[in-house]
Every structure is written in structure tokens, then in C-alpha cells.
Coordinates of C-alpha atoms in Angstrom, one line a residue:
Chain A
I1 CA 9.4 -11.0 15.5
A2 CA 8.4 -7.3 15.4
G3 CA 5.7 -6.3 12.9
I4 CA 1.9 -5.9 12.5
T5 CA -0.8 -8.6 13.3
Q6 CA -4.2 -8.4 12.1
A7 CA -7.3 -10.5 13.1
P8 CA -9.2 -12.1 11.9
T9 CA -7.6 -13.5 8.7
S10 CA -10.8 -13.7 7.0
Q11 CA -14.6 -13.1 7.9
I12 CA -17.9 -13.7 6.4
L13 CA -20.4 -11.3 7.9
A14 CA -24.0 -10.8 7.3
A15 CA -25.1 -7.3 6.2
G16 CA -26.2 -5.1 9.1
R17 CA -23.9 -6.7 11.5
R18 CA -21.1 -4.8 13.5
M19 CA -17.6 -5.8 13.0
T20 CA -14.4 -4.8 14.3
L21 CA -11.0 -5.6 12.6
R22 CA -8.0 -5.5 14.8
C23 CA -4.6 -4.3 14.3
T24 CA -1.7 -4.3 16.6
Q25 CA 2.0 -3.3 16.0
D26 CA 4.9 -3.8 18.3
M27 CA 7.4 -1.4 16.6
R28 CA 6.4 1.6 18.7
H29 CA 5.4 3.4 15.5
N30 CA 3.6 6.6 16.0
A31 CA 1.5 6.6 12.7
M32 CA -1.1 3.9 11.7
Y33 CA -3.3 3.5 8.7
W34 CA -6.2 1.4 7.5
Y35 CA -6.5 0.7 3.6
R36 CA -8.9 -1.2 1.6
Q37 CA -7.8 -3.1 -1.5
D38 CA -10.3 -3.7 -4.3
L39 CA -9.5 -5.1 -7.7
G40 CA -8.7 -2.4 -10.1
L41 CA -8.7 0.3 -7.6
G42 CA -5.4 -0.4 -5.8
L43 CA -5.3 0.7 -2.1
R44 CA -7.5 3.3 -0.8
L45 CA -6.9 5.1 2.7
I46 CA -9.7 4.8 5.0
H47 CA -8.6 6.3 8.3
Y48 CA -5.3 7.2 9.6
S49 CA -3.8 8.1 13.1
N50 CA -0.8 10.4 13.3
T51 CA -0.3 9.5 17.1
A52 CA -2.0 7.9 19.9
G53 CA -5.2 9.8 20.7
T54 CA -5.7 11.2 17.3
T55 CA -7.5 10.0 14.1
G56 CA -8.2 11.5 10.7
K57 CA -10.3 10.6 7.6
G58 CA -8.8 9.2 4.6
E59 CA -10.1 8.9 1.1
V60 CA -13.0 6.5 1.7
P61 CA -14.0 6.8 5.4
D62 CA -17.9 6.4 5.1
G63 CA -19.2 3.5 7.1
Y64 CA -16.0 3.0 9.0
S65 CA -14.7 4.4 12.5
V66 CA -11.5 4.0 14.2
S67 CA -9.9 4.7 17.5
R68 CA -6.5 5.0 18.8
A69 CA -6.2 4.6 22.6
N70 CA -2.7 3.5 22.7
T71 CA 0.4 3.3 20.5
D72 CA 0.0 -0.3 19.7
D73 CA -3.6 -0.8 18.7
F74 CA -5.8 0.7 15.9
P75 CA -9.0 -1.2 15.5
L76 CA -11.4 -0.5 12.5
T77 CA -15.1 -0.8 13.2
L78 CA -17.9 -1.3 10.5
A79 CA -21.1 -0.3 12.6
S80 CA -23.4 -1.8 10.2
A81 CA -21.8 -3.7 7.4
V82 CA -22.8 -3.5 3.7
P83 CA -21.9 -5.7 0.8
S84 CA -19.9 -2.9 -0.9
Q85 CA -17.5 -3.1 2.3
T86 CA -16.6 -6.7 0.9
S87 CA -12.8 -6.2 0.5
V88 CA -9.4 -7.0 1.7
Y89 CA -8.4 -4.6 4.7
F90 CA -4.9 -3.8 5.2
C91 CA -3.4 -2.0 8.5
A92 CA 0.1 -0.2 8.1
S93 CA 2.3 1.9 10.3
S94 CA 5.2 4.2 10.0
T95 CA 7.6 5.7 12.6
S96 CA 6.0 9.1 12.0
P97 CA 3.4 10.6 9.7
W98 CA 6.2 12.0 7.6
E99 CA 8.3 8.7 7.3
N100 CA 8.4 7.5 3.8
E101 CA 8.2 3.8 4.4
Q102 CA 5.0 2.2 5.7
F103 CA 4.9 -1.4 7.0
F104 CA 2.0 -3.6 6.2
G105 CA 0.1 -6.3 8.1
P106 CA -1.0 -9.5 6.3
G107 CA -4.5 -8.2 5.8
T108 CA -8.2 -9.4 6.6
R109 CA -10.4 -10.7 3.8
L110 CA -14.0 -9.6 4.8
T111 CA -16.9 -10.8 2.8
V112 CA -20.3 -9.1 3.6
L113 CA -23.4 -11.1 2.3
Chain B
A1 CA -4.0 16.7 -5.9
Q2 CA -1.5 14.0 -6.4
S3 CA -2.3 10.8 -8.4
V4 CA -0.6 7.7 -9.8
T5 CA -1.4 5.8 -12.9
Q6 CA 0.1 2.3 -13.6
L7 CA 0.0 1.5 -17.4
G8 CA -1.1 -2.1 -17.6
S9 CA -3.1 -4.1 -15.1
H10 CA -1.5 -7.2 -16.1
V11 CA 2.0 -7.7 -17.6
S12 CA 3.2 -11.2 -18.6
V13 CA 6.9 -12.0 -19.5
S14 CA 9.1 -14.9 -20.0
E15 CA 11.6 -16.1 -17.4
G16 CA 14.9 -14.3 -18.1
A17 CA 13.3 -11.5 -19.9
L18 CA 13.3 -7.8 -19.1
V19 CA 10.6 -6.8 -16.8
L20 CA 9.2 -3.2 -17.3
L21 CA 6.2 -1.8 -15.0
R22 CA 5.1 1.6 -15.9
C23 CA 4.1 4.4 -13.5
N24 CA 3.2 7.9 -14.1
Y25 CA 2.5 10.4 -11.5
S26 CA 0.8 13.8 -11.2
S27 CA 2.1 16.1 -8.5
S28 CA 2.4 20.0 -8.3
V29 CA 5.4 19.8 -6.0
P30 CA 8.5 17.4 -6.0
P31 CA 7.2 14.0 -5.1
Y32 CA 8.5 11.0 -3.1
L33 CA 7.9 7.9 -5.2
F34 CA 7.6 4.2 -4.1
W35 CA 7.3 0.8 -5.4
Y36 CA 5.7 -1.7 -3.3
V37 CA 5.4 -5.6 -4.0
Q38 CA 2.6 -7.9 -2.7
Y39 CA 3.1 -11.6 -2.9
P40 CA 0.0 -13.7 -3.0
N41 CA -2.0 -13.7 0.3
Q42 CA 0.6 -11.3 1.8
G43 CA 0.7 -7.6 2.8
L44 CA 2.6 -5.0 0.9
Q45 CA 6.5 -4.7 1.1
L46 CA 8.6 -1.8 0.1
L47 CA 10.6 -2.6 -3.0
L48 CA 12.4 0.8 -3.5
K49 CA 11.9 4.5 -3.0
Y50 CA 13.0 7.8 -4.4
T51 CA 13.0 10.8 -2.1
T52 CA 15.9 13.0 -3.1
G53 CA 19.5 12.6 -4.7
A54 CA 20.2 10.1 -7.4
T55 CA 17.4 9.5 -9.7
L56 CA 18.4 5.8 -10.5
V57 CA 17.2 3.9 -7.3
K58 CA 18.0 0.2 -6.8
G59 CA 15.9 -2.0 -4.6
I60 CA 15.6 -5.6 -3.5
N61 CA 15.7 -8.6 -5.6
G62 CA 17.4 -6.8 -8.5
F63 CA 14.8 -4.2 -9.2
E64 CA 15.6 -0.6 -9.8
A65 CA 13.5 2.6 -11.0
E66 CA 14.4 5.7 -12.3
F67 CA 12.7 9.1 -11.7
K68 CA 12.3 11.2 -14.7
K69 CA 11.0 14.6 -13.9
S70 CA 10.4 15.6 -17.2
E71 CA 8.2 12.5 -18.1
T72 CA 6.6 12.5 -14.7
S73 CA 7.5 8.9 -14.6
F74 CA 8.9 6.3 -12.2
H75 CA 9.1 3.0 -14.3
L76 CA 10.2 -0.2 -12.5
T77 CA 12.6 -2.6 -14.3
K78 CA 14.5 -5.8 -13.8
P79 CA 17.0 -7.2 -16.4
S80 CA 16.1 -10.8 -16.0
A81 CA 12.8 -12.0 -14.6
H82 CA 12.7 -15.0 -12.2
M83 CA 9.8 -17.0 -11.3
S84 CA 9.7 -15.9 -7.9
D85 CA 8.9 -12.3 -9.1
A86 CA 5.4 -13.1 -9.9
A87 CA 3.3 -10.7 -7.6
E88 CA 1.3 -7.6 -7.7
Y89 CA 3.4 -4.4 -7.9
F90 CA 2.0 -1.0 -6.7
C91 CA 3.4 2.4 -7.4
A92 CA 2.7 5.1 -4.8
V93 CA 3.5 8.8 -4.5
R94 CA 3.6 11.2 -1.4
T95 CA 4.3 14.8 -2.1
Q96 CA 6.5 16.9 0.2
G97 CA 4.5 18.2 3.0
A98 CA 1.7 15.7 2.6
Q99 CA 1.4 12.9 5.1
K100 CA -0.4 10.3 3.0
L101 CA 0.5 7.9 0.4
V102 CA -1.5 7.7 -2.8
F103 CA -1.4 4.3 -4.6
G104 CA -1.7 3.2 -8.2
Q105 CA -4.3 0.5 -9.0
G106 CA -1.6 -2.1 -9.3
T107 CA 0.1 -4.3 -12.1
R108 CA 0.0 -8.1 -11.6
L109 CA 3.3 -9.7 -13.1
T110 CA 3.1 -13.1 -14.3
I111 CA 6.2 -14.9 -15.3
N112 CA 6.1 -17.7 -18.0
P113 CA 8.5 -20.6 -17.8

């Protein structure tokens, strides 16, 4: 079934540790996104990629990095996790940056202690 | 800059009653408007969207929304609530020429039997 997969489903992480959240899509979409969801704040864009080989900063990029080596994968890395990065992280994709519909993955629940 | 305000973080209605979830946006140029739904422990799914043309748009599961430019609103309605409608609903805006969606803070809909 075509779609977006994210791993892990959930993770508890000690502060200061490095963590990579994985996102893979098999829809051959050009654009991909990472959001964090926090109660009362909705979804906020962390980083995005319009096409393989390019990335850009969203609304809340500090403490996060991304790479886009190929069309399918868009990993999000926390170099040194802090408790304020406790959140639910969603990966999304769209056929192009200008396409109106984004497709979302199931999310990763991350707790930083 | 564009922004979205959802009035009411939590709405509770009885089964069979009218559902009304409010969304107001700010945008200096014509917007594209969206409603997404998030069921428990899942990612977001597109419910409906307005881009151009008819201002009353119909979505999945009997939901519809009307774009009112004069009121800068895009409220979501359903004539008769069903228990399966219990979820979190997010309004989002993207202005023409912009690549990224901006989400509201979400409204949790509870259906009472």
C-alpha cells in the first residue's frame, strides 16, 4: 500500500542523546515536510524539502537537521535532544511544493527526559 | 504573514446534532484553505479544500465548508454528528505563491451519545 512510513512509533530518549527519526514514502512525491505537534499549538513546520538534494528551514528549525539524499527518504536528526523537543513528529509529502494536498505519516511520539 | 485561528479548542455535541467548527484566517492575498482530520493515534487526513471556484466545498464523511471572503472565514459543518466523527480537526491556509501550509491550533470534537 502506497504511503508514508515513520520509525520508530515511539521513543523515550535521555537528554543530550542523538536521535534520528526516519521517514520513507513510496509515492514518488517531490516535496517532503517535518512537523511537530504540540497541544494547543497545532502543527508547526520544522524543515522541508522541495526536491531531492534540497532542504529548507520551517518555522521551528532550531535543534533539528534534515537531509534528502533521494526522493523517498527524509530523516530528521536531533543532534543533542532537550526536553522541549518532547512532541509528536509527523512527516508529510506532496507531489510538488505547490500541490495543495499533503499526505501524512502516522507519527513518532518522542519523549526527552 | 498568513495565520489561522480556530475558535474553541474543544467542541462537544450530541450524536445527531449539528457540528460547527470555526476557522478564521488572515492573508493579504487570496488563500487556499483546508480542513484536515486526525483520528486518535493517527496522522492527518485531508477532509476538504478550497482553492478556486465554488465557495461551498464538500468533503468526505458528509462534511462541508464555506469560504467567506468578507468574513475571512472557512467554517466546517456537518448536519448530523456521528460517533465516528470524534477526532481532532485542523484548519490550514496556504496563500497563492507560498509553498507551505500554516495550521491552526486544532479543535477536538467530542460526540455525546
